């Protein structure tokens, strides 16, 4: 289930303002170009930043997300008519014969149950052509990122286009790895509401990820650091044989 940060239209509209720095997506754009991937599947596309950047570079893009508010916002952005948007999770994917499938940001970690994770890997396998690549990222559990999820470390103010602003921060609620739950708070100023969003992420180990991919018919994954987050984020590259 997508959390309120993505399902509430008021918060979905904030995402691109709060997450304005998307240098984390640059390696995916470079990979799609390097692979000459004609058709790219962006699962967990959110508000569509990567999907739109890919289609602007000439790739055919299918972008899927279970959060209706995020998909609705993505459809309003320039160039959105070039993307095939799907409201749904991996179960909604048709056979695509895609050359590359990606899951960026928290997508893989937001799939918290074994059943949903195994279904996702199975449906992605079906959506890829033989020889195609699956690439996704997940936080390294050894880094213990949740130790920094508190108001003091995350309190930020973001200016909005109408001249108002919103303050936002994260509070850790429970940490029982592999599951970690936290709350985001958003306060709109000067006269707006305070909204909250609750999220649970699953932190999978390298061994668990490798075993799951091999079990679902992928090749042994190469695991790298994210270039912009060394020591914190794992990026897995695997192939449908």
PDB file of C-alpha atoms in Angstrom:
ATOM      1  CA  UNK A   1       0.000   0.000   0.000  1.00  0.00           C
ATOM      2  CA  UNK A   2       1.295   3.441  -0.942  1.00  0.00           C
ATOM      3  CA  UNK A   3       1.448   5.874   1.986  1.00  0.00           C
ATOM      4  CA  UNK A   4      -0.171   9.301   2.284  1.00  0.00           C
ATOM      5  CA  UNK A   5       2.850  11.129   0.872  1.00  0.00           C
ATOM      6  CA  UNK A   6       1.901   9.609  -2.481  1.00  0.00           C
ATOM      7  CA  UNK A   7      -1.857   9.031  -2.171  1.00  0.00           C
ATOM      8  CA  UNK A   8      -2.913  12.444  -0.804  1.00  0.00           C
ATOM      9  CA  UNK A   9      -3.103  14.880  -3.768  1.00  0.00           C
ATOM     10  CA  UNK A  10      -1.880  17.751  -1.570  1.00  0.00           C
ATOM     11  CA  UNK A  11       1.273  15.837  -0.644  1.00  0.00           C
ATOM     12  CA  UNK A  12       1.807  14.262  -4.061  1.00  0.00           C
ATOM     13  CA  UNK A  13       1.932  17.793  -5.509  1.00  0.00           C
ATOM     14  CA  UNK A  14       4.694  18.650  -3.016  1.00  0.00           C
ATOM     15  CA  UNK A  15       6.969  15.766  -3.905  1.00  0.00           C
ATOM     16  CA  UNK A  16       8.798  17.390  -6.818  1.00  0.00           C
ATOM     17  CA  UNK A  17       9.353  20.575  -4.799  1.00  0.00           C
ATOM     18  CA  UNK A  18      10.705  18.799  -1.722  1.00  0.00           C
ATOM     19  CA  UNK A  19      12.773  16.330  -3.776  1.00  0.00           C
ATOM     20  CA  UNK A  20      14.033  18.885  -6.286  1.00  0.00           C
ATOM     21  CA  UNK A  21      17.535  17.405  -6.469  1.00  0.00           C
ATOM     22  CA  UNK A  22      17.183  14.219  -8.550  1.00  0.00           C
ATOM     23  CA  UNK A  23      20.821  13.585  -9.352  1.00  0.00           C
ATOM     24  CA  UNK A  24      20.115  10.069  -8.062  1.00  0.00           C
ATOM     25  CA  UNK A  25      18.375   9.412 -11.386  1.00  0.00           C
ATOM     26  CA  UNK A  26      21.331  10.332 -13.587  1.00  0.00           C
ATOM     27  CA  UNK A  27      22.897   6.824 -13.509  1.00  0.00           C
ATOM     28  CA  UNK A  28      19.590   5.330 -14.713  1.00  0.00           C
ATOM     29  CA  UNK A  29      19.453   7.739 -17.644  1.00  0.00           C
ATOM     30  CA  UNK A  30      23.051   6.928 -18.511  1.00  0.00           C
ATOM     31  CA  UNK A  31      22.375   3.191 -18.256  1.00  0.00           C
ATOM     32  CA  UNK A  32      19.354   3.362 -20.556  1.00  0.00           C
ATOM     33  CA  UNK A  33      21.482   5.203 -23.127  1.00  0.00           C
ATOM     34  CA  UNK A  34      24.407   2.804 -22.732  1.00  0.00           C
ATOM     35  CA  UNK A  35      22.170  -0.239 -23.187  1.00  0.00           C
ATOM     36  CA  UNK A  36      20.362   1.397 -26.094  1.00  0.00           C
ATOM     37  CA  UNK A  37      17.156   0.415 -24.282  1.00  0.00           C
ATOM     38  CA  UNK A  38      14.298   1.122 -26.669  1.00  0.00           C
ATOM     39  CA  UNK A  39      11.568   0.324 -24.116  1.00  0.00           C
ATOM     40  CA  UNK A  40      12.047   1.113 -20.413  1.00  0.00           C
ATOM     41  CA  UNK A  41       9.698   0.093 -17.599  1.00  0.00           C
ATOM     42  CA  UNK A  42       9.699   2.413 -14.571  1.00  0.00           C
ATOM     43  CA  UNK A  43       7.966   0.559 -11.737  1.00  0.00           C
ATOM     44  CA  UNK A  44       7.109   2.808  -8.802  1.00  0.00           C
ATOM     45  CA  UNK A  45       7.384   5.866 -11.031  1.00  0.00           C
ATOM     46  CA  UNK A  46       5.834   8.279  -8.513  1.00  0.00           C
ATOM     47  CA  UNK A  47       5.289  11.692 -10.076  1.00  0.00           C
ATOM     48  CA  UNK A  48       7.129  10.664 -13.223  1.00  0.00           C
ATOM     49  CA  UNK A  49      10.443  12.511 -13.115  1.00  0.00           C
ATOM     50  CA  UNK A  50      12.500   9.615 -14.488  1.00  0.00           C
ATOM     51  CA  UNK A  51       9.816   8.495 -16.949  1.00  0.00           C
ATOM     52  CA  UNK A  52       9.582  11.983 -18.442  1.00  0.00           C
ATOM     53  CA  UNK A  53      13.350  12.365 -18.643  1.00  0.00           C
ATOM     54  CA  UNK A  54      13.619   9.010 -20.426  1.00  0.00           C
ATOM     55  CA  UNK A  55      10.932   9.765 -22.974  1.00  0.00           C
ATOM     56  CA  UNK A  56      12.493  13.174 -23.637  1.00  0.00           C
ATOM     57  CA  UNK A  57      15.646  11.265 -24.636  1.00  0.00           C
ATOM     58  CA  UNK A  58      13.773   9.103 -27.131  1.00  0.00           C
ATOM     59  CA  UNK A  59      13.017   5.982 -25.080  1.00  0.00           C
ATOM     60  CA  UNK A  60       9.588   4.358 -25.123  1.00  0.00           C
ATOM     61  CA  UNK A  61       8.469   4.371 -21.493  1.00  0.00           C
ATOM     62  CA  UNK A  62       5.878   2.465 -19.494  1.00  0.00           C
ATOM     63  CA  UNK A  63       5.513   3.896 -15.979  1.00  0.00           C
ATOM     64  CA  UNK A  64       3.472   2.268 -13.205  1.00  0.00           C
ATOM     65  CA  UNK A  65       2.622   3.279  -9.656  1.00  0.00           C
ATOM     66  CA  UNK A  66      -0.078   2.158  -7.174  1.00  0.00           C
ATOM     67  CA  UNK A  67      -0.671   5.722  -5.921  1.00  0.00           C
ATOM     68  CA  UNK A  68      -3.447   7.360  -7.960  1.00  0.00           C
ATOM     69  CA  UNK A  69      -2.537  10.875  -6.767  1.00  0.00           C
ATOM     70  CA  UNK A  70       1.063  10.486  -7.929  1.00  0.00           C
ATOM     71  CA  UNK A  71       0.014   9.185 -11.340  1.00  0.00           C
ATOM     72  CA  UNK A  72      -2.558  11.980 -11.663  1.00  0.00           C
ATOM     73  CA  UNK A  73       0.114  14.578 -10.921  1.00  0.00           C
ATOM     74  CA  UNK A  74       2.536  12.940 -13.364  1.00  0.00           C
ATOM     75  CA  UNK A  75      -0.056  13.172 -16.136  1.00  0.00           C
ATOM     76  CA  UNK A  76      -0.166  16.979 -15.748  1.00  0.00           C
ATOM     77  CA  UNK A  77       3.541  17.467 -16.395  1.00  0.00           C
ATOM     78  CA  UNK A  78       4.998  18.574 -19.746  1.00  0.00           C
ATOM     79  CA  UNK A  79       5.594  15.648 -22.068  1.00  0.00           C
ATOM     80  CA  UNK A  80       3.353  13.299 -20.077  1.00  0.00           C
ATOM     81  CA  UNK A  81       1.366  12.320 -23.177  1.00  0.00           C
ATOM     82  CA  UNK A  82       4.427  10.470 -24.478  1.00  0.00           C
ATOM     83  CA  UNK A  83       4.458   8.046 -21.503  1.00  0.00           C
ATOM     84  CA  UNK A  84       2.202   5.006 -21.080  1.00  0.00           C
ATOM     85  CA  UNK A  85       1.008   5.407 -17.488  1.00  0.00           C
ATOM     86  CA  UNK A  86      -0.375   2.479 -15.473  1.00  0.00           C
ATOM     87  CA  UNK A  87      -2.159   2.964 -12.151  1.00  0.00           C
ATOM     88  CA  UNK A  88      -1.206  -0.173 -10.262  1.00  0.00           C
ATOM     89  CA  UNK A  89       1.614  -2.267  -8.876  1.00  0.00           C
ATOM     90  CA  UNK A  90       3.489  -5.065 -10.648  1.00  0.00           C
ATOM     91  CA  UNK A  91       0.320  -7.133 -10.894  1.00  0.00           C
ATOM     92  CA  UNK A  92      -1.034  -4.598 -13.384  1.00  0.00           C
ATOM     93  CA  UNK A  93       1.886  -5.008 -15.790  1.00  0.00           C
ATOM     94  CA  UNK A  94       1.174  -6.601 -19.173  1.00  0.00           C
ATOM     95  CA  UNK A  95       3.873  -8.548 -21.044  1.00  0.00           C
ATOM     96  CA  UNK A  96       5.948  -5.678 -22.455  1.00  0.00           C
ATOM     97  CA  UNK A  97       9.159  -7.189 -23.834  1.00  0.00           C
ATOM     98  CA  UNK A  98      10.916  -4.237 -22.182  1.00  0.00           C
ATOM     99  CA  UNK A  99      14.663  -3.864 -22.597  1.00  0.00           C
ATOM    100  CA  UNK A 100      15.196  -2.407 -19.123  1.00  0.00           C
ATOM    101  CA  UNK A 101      13.121  -2.294 -15.924  1.00  0.00           C
ATOM    102  CA  UNK A 102      14.019  -0.060 -12.995  1.00  0.00           C
ATOM    103  CA  UNK A 103      12.840   0.582  -9.449  1.00  0.00           C
ATOM    104  CA  UNK A 104      14.312   3.800  -8.069  1.00  0.00           C
ATOM    105  CA  UNK A 105      14.238   5.523  -4.674  1.00  0.00           C
ATOM    106  CA  UNK A 106      12.256   3.558  -2.052  1.00  0.00           C
ATOM    107  CA  UNK A 107      10.188   1.470  -4.473  1.00  0.00           C
ATOM    108  CA  UNK A 108      11.730  -1.924  -3.687  1.00  0.00           C
ATOM    109  CA  UNK A 109      11.728  -1.272   0.062  1.00  0.00           C
ATOM    110  CA  UNK A 110       8.080  -0.246   0.104  1.00  0.00           C
ATOM    111  CA  UNK A 111       7.224  -3.794  -0.992  1.00  0.00           C
ATOM    112  CA  UNK A 112       7.323  -5.173   2.526  1.00  0.00           C
ATOM    113  CA  UNK A 113       5.656  -8.610   2.425  1.00  0.00           C
ATOM    114  CA  UNK A 114       7.221 -11.757   1.019  1.00  0.00           C
ATOM    115  CA  UNK A 115       4.159 -12.425  -1.126  1.00  0.00           C
ATOM    116  CA  UNK A 116       4.150  -8.986  -2.725  1.00  0.00           C
ATOM    117  CA  UNK A 117       7.927  -9.054  -3.268  1.00  0.00           C
ATOM    118  CA  UNK A 118       7.856 -12.460  -4.952  1.00  0.00           C
ATOM    119  CA  UNK A 119       4.909 -11.365  -7.105  1.00  0.00           C
ATOM    120  CA  UNK A 120       6.810  -8.238  -8.123  1.00  0.00           C
ATOM    121  CA  UNK A 121       9.902 -10.176  -9.187  1.00  0.00           C
ATOM    122  CA  UNK A 122       7.752 -12.673 -11.107  1.00  0.00           C
ATOM    123  CA  UNK A 123       5.766 -10.006 -12.960  1.00  0.00           C
ATOM    124  CA  UNK A 124       8.881  -8.009 -13.783  1.00  0.00           C
ATOM    125  CA  UNK A 125      10.429 -11.162 -15.237  1.00  0.00           C
ATOM    126  CA  UNK A 126       7.376 -11.536 -17.490  1.00  0.00           C
ATOM    127  CA  UNK A 127       7.499  -7.860 -18.507  1.00  0.00           C
ATOM    128  CA  UNK A 128      11.121  -8.117 -19.691  1.00  0.00           C
ATOM    129  CA  UNK A 129      12.319  -9.630 -22.945  1.00  0.00           C
ATOM    130  CA  UNK A 130      14.960 -12.386 -22.673  1.00  0.00           C
ATOM    131  CA  UNK A 131      18.350 -10.788 -22.145  1.00  0.00           C
ATOM    132  CA  UNK A 132      16.871  -7.589 -20.685  1.00  0.00           C
ATOM    133  CA  UNK A 133      18.155  -5.903 -17.543  1.00  0.00           C
ATOM    134  CA  UNK A 134      16.504  -5.268 -14.161  1.00  0.00           C
ATOM    135  CA  UNK A 135      18.127  -2.554 -12.022  1.00  0.00           C
ATOM    136  CA  UNK A 136      16.909  -1.367  -8.650  1.00  0.00           C
ATOM    137  CA  UNK A 137      18.210   0.217  -5.483  1.00  0.00           C
ATOM    138  CA  UNK A 138      17.691  -0.386  -1.792  1.00  0.00           C
ATOM    139  CA  UNK A 139      19.281   1.031   1.343  1.00  0.00           C
ATOM    140  CA  UNK A 140      22.105  -1.022   2.805  1.00  0.00           C
ATOM    141  CA  UNK A 141      20.802  -2.315   6.164  1.00  0.00           C
ATOM    142  CA  UNK A 142      24.344  -2.252   7.548  1.00  0.00           C
ATOM    143  CA  UNK A 143      24.291   1.556   7.367  1.00  0.00           C
ATOM    144  CA  UNK A 144      21.336   1.827   9.815  1.00  0.00           C
ATOM    145  CA  UNK A 145      19.862   4.852   8.037  1.00  0.00           C
ATOM    146  CA  UNK A 146      16.972   5.004  10.509  1.00  0.00           C
ATOM    147  CA  UNK A 147      19.321   6.244  13.239  1.00  0.00           C
ATOM    148  CA  UNK A 148      19.141   9.650  11.528  1.00  0.00           C
ATOM    149  CA  UNK A 149      15.365   9.735  11.061  1.00  0.00           C
ATOM    150  CA  UNK A 150      14.426  12.302  13.671  1.00  0.00           C
ATOM    151  CA  UNK A 151      13.168  15.884  13.700  1.00  0.00           C
ATOM    152  CA  UNK A 152      16.527  17.466  14.555  1.00  0.00           C
ATOM    153  CA  UNK A 153      18.286  15.815  11.620  1.00  0.00           C
ATOM    154  CA  UNK A 154      15.531  16.168   9.015  1.00  0.00           C
ATOM    155  CA  UNK A 155      13.660  19.423   9.768  1.00  0.00           C
ATOM    156  CA  UNK A 156      13.476  21.431   6.523  1.00  0.00           C
ATOM    157  CA  UNK A 157      11.502  24.330   5.060  1.00  0.00           C
ATOM    158  CA  UNK A 158      10.502  24.376   1.385  1.00  0.00           C
ATOM    159  CA  UNK A 159       9.162  27.428  -0.460  1.00  0.00           C
ATOM    160  CA  UNK A 160       5.996  26.916  -2.518  1.00  0.00           C
ATOM    161  CA  UNK A 161       5.169  28.610  -5.844  1.00  0.00           C
ATOM    162  CA  UNK A 162       2.368  30.689  -4.277  1.00  0.00           C
ATOM    163  CA  UNK A 163       4.787  32.384  -1.866  1.00  0.00           C
ATOM    164  CA  UNK A 164       3.844  30.278   1.169  1.00  0.00           C
ATOM    165  CA  UNK A 165       6.068  27.548   2.596  1.00  0.00           C
ATOM    166  CA  UNK A 166       5.908  24.156   4.238  1.00  0.00           C
ATOM    167  CA  UNK A 167       8.069  22.770   7.024  1.00  0.00           C
ATOM    168  CA  UNK A 168       8.566  19.011   7.081  1.00  0.00           C
ATOM    169  CA  UNK A 169      10.470  16.424   9.059  1.00  0.00           C
ATOM    170  CA  UNK A 170      10.686  12.713   9.864  1.00  0.00           C
ATOM    171  CA  UNK A 171      10.124  10.906  13.169  1.00  0.00           C
ATOM    172  CA  UNK A 172      11.177   7.292  13.618  1.00  0.00           C
ATOM    173  CA  UNK A 173       8.323   5.240  15.079  1.00  0.00           C
ATOM    174  CA  UNK A 174       9.610   1.664  15.251  1.00  0.00           C
ATOM    175  CA  UNK A 175      12.805  -0.044  14.128  1.00  0.00           C
ATOM    176  CA  UNK A 176      12.608  -3.821  14.150  1.00  0.00           C
ATOM    177  CA  UNK A 177      14.718  -4.781  11.126  1.00  0.00           C
ATOM    178  CA  UNK A 178      13.995  -5.804   8.507  1.00  0.00           C
ATOM    179  CA  UNK A 179      10.960  -3.497   8.989  1.00  0.00           C
ATOM    180  CA  UNK A 180      11.309   0.173   9.930  1.00  0.00           C
ATOM    181  CA  UNK A 181       8.328   2.529  10.314  1.00  0.00           C
ATOM    182  CA  UNK A 182       8.455   6.320  10.359  1.00  0.00           C
ATOM    183  CA  UNK A 183       6.161   9.324  10.114  1.00  0.00           C
ATOM    184  CA  UNK A 184       6.566  12.403   7.937  1.00  0.00           C
ATOM    185  CA  UNK A 185       4.947  15.636   9.157  1.00  0.00           C
ATOM    186  CA  UNK A 186       4.139  18.575   6.873  1.00  0.00           C
ATOM    187  CA  UNK A 187       3.021  21.955   8.280  1.00  0.00           C
ATOM    188  CA  UNK A 188       1.839  24.561   5.785  1.00  0.00           C
ATOM    189  CA  UNK A 189       2.427  28.233   6.604  1.00  0.00           C
ATOM    190  CA  UNK A 190       1.027  30.706   7.318  1.00  0.00           C
ATOM    191  CA  UNK A 191      -2.501  29.319   7.651  1.00  0.00           C
ATOM    192  CA  UNK A 192      -2.478  25.829   6.188  1.00  0.00           C
ATOM    193  CA  UNK A 193      -3.031  22.412   7.781  1.00  0.00           C
ATOM    194  CA  UNK A 194      -0.597  19.952   9.307  1.00  0.00           C
ATOM    195  CA  UNK A 195      -0.594  16.635   7.453  1.00  0.00           C
ATOM    196  CA  UNK A 196       1.162  13.378   8.262  1.00  0.00           C
ATOM    197  CA  UNK A 197       2.255  10.366   6.266  1.00  0.00           C
ATOM    198  CA  UNK A 198       3.244   6.967   7.637  1.00  0.00           C
ATOM    199  CA  UNK A 199       5.677   4.644   5.868  1.00  0.00           C
ATOM    200  CA  UNK A 200       7.172   1.224   6.463  1.00  0.00           C
ATOM    201  CA  UNK A 201      10.288   0.104   4.611  1.00  0.00           C
ATOM    202  CA  UNK A 202      11.868  -3.318   4.425  1.00  0.00           C
ATOM    203  CA  UNK A 203      15.657  -3.561   4.588  1.00  0.00           C
ATOM    204  CA  UNK A 204      16.850  -6.670   2.720  1.00  0.00           C
ATOM    205  CA  UNK A 205      20.388  -8.004   2.987  1.00  0.00           C
ATOM    206  CA  UNK A 206      22.663  -8.695   0.031  1.00  0.00           C
ATOM    207  CA  UNK A 207      22.239 -12.428   0.609  1.00  0.00           C
ATOM    208  CA  UNK A 208      18.451 -12.191   0.732  1.00  0.00           C
ATOM    209  CA  UNK A 209      18.312 -10.099  -2.437  1.00  0.00           C
ATOM    210  CA  UNK A 210      20.639 -12.418  -4.322  1.00  0.00           C
ATOM    211  CA  UNK A 211      18.708 -15.521  -3.263  1.00  0.00           C
ATOM    212  CA  UNK A 212      15.366 -13.994  -4.245  1.00  0.00           C
ATOM    213  CA  UNK A 213      16.598 -12.970  -7.684  1.00  0.00           C
ATOM    214  CA  UNK A 214      18.116 -16.366  -8.424  1.00  0.00           C
ATOM    215  CA  UNK A 215      14.945 -18.099  -7.209  1.00  0.00           C
ATOM    216  CA  UNK A 216      12.865 -16.066  -9.654  1.00  0.00           C
ATOM    217  CA  UNK A 217      14.979 -16.863 -12.679  1.00  0.00           C
ATOM    218  CA  UNK A 218      17.336 -13.898 -12.860  1.00  0.00           C
ATOM    219  CA  UNK A 219      21.097 -14.043 -13.221  1.00  0.00           C
ATOM    220  CA  UNK A 220      23.404 -13.595 -10.234  1.00  0.00           C
ATOM    221  CA  UNK A 221      23.227  -9.858  -9.531  1.00  0.00           C
ATOM    222  CA  UNK A 222      26.086  -7.413  -9.569  1.00  0.00           C
ATOM    223  CA  UNK A 223      25.760  -5.172  -6.503  1.00  0.00           C
ATOM    224  CA  UNK A 224      27.257  -1.684  -6.525  1.00  0.00           C
ATOM    225  CA  UNK A 225      27.199   1.442  -4.394  1.00  0.00           C
ATOM    226  CA  UNK A 226      24.957   4.246  -5.606  1.00  0.00           C
ATOM    227  CA  UNK A 227      27.441   6.818  -6.969  1.00  0.00           C
ATOM    228  CA  UNK A 228      25.851   9.688  -5.042  1.00  0.00           C
ATOM    229  CA  UNK A 229      25.351   7.686  -1.814  1.00  0.00           C
ATOM    230  CA  UNK A 230      28.383   5.437  -1.335  1.00  0.00           C
ATOM    231  CA  UNK A 231      28.147   3.121   1.646  1.00  0.00           C
ATOM    232  CA  UNK A 232      24.445   3.818   2.060  1.00  0.00           C
ATOM    233  CA  UNK A 233      22.600   2.538  -0.998  1.00  0.00           C
ATOM    234  CA  UNK A 234      22.932  -0.759  -2.877  1.00  0.00           C
ATOM    235  CA  UNK A 235      22.198  -0.862  -6.602  1.00  0.00           C
ATOM    236  CA  UNK A 236      21.498  -4.308  -8.049  1.00  0.00           C
ATOM    237  CA  UNK A 237      21.974  -5.188 -11.726  1.00  0.00           C
ATOM    238  CA  UNK A 238      20.553  -8.486 -12.930  1.00  0.00           C
ATOM    239  CA  UNK A 239      19.257  -9.958 -16.191  1.00  0.00           C
ATOM    240  CA  UNK A 240      16.419 -12.124 -17.411  1.00  0.00           C
ATOM    241  CA  UNK A 241      18.410 -14.866 -19.199  1.00  0.00           C
TER     242      UNK A 241
END
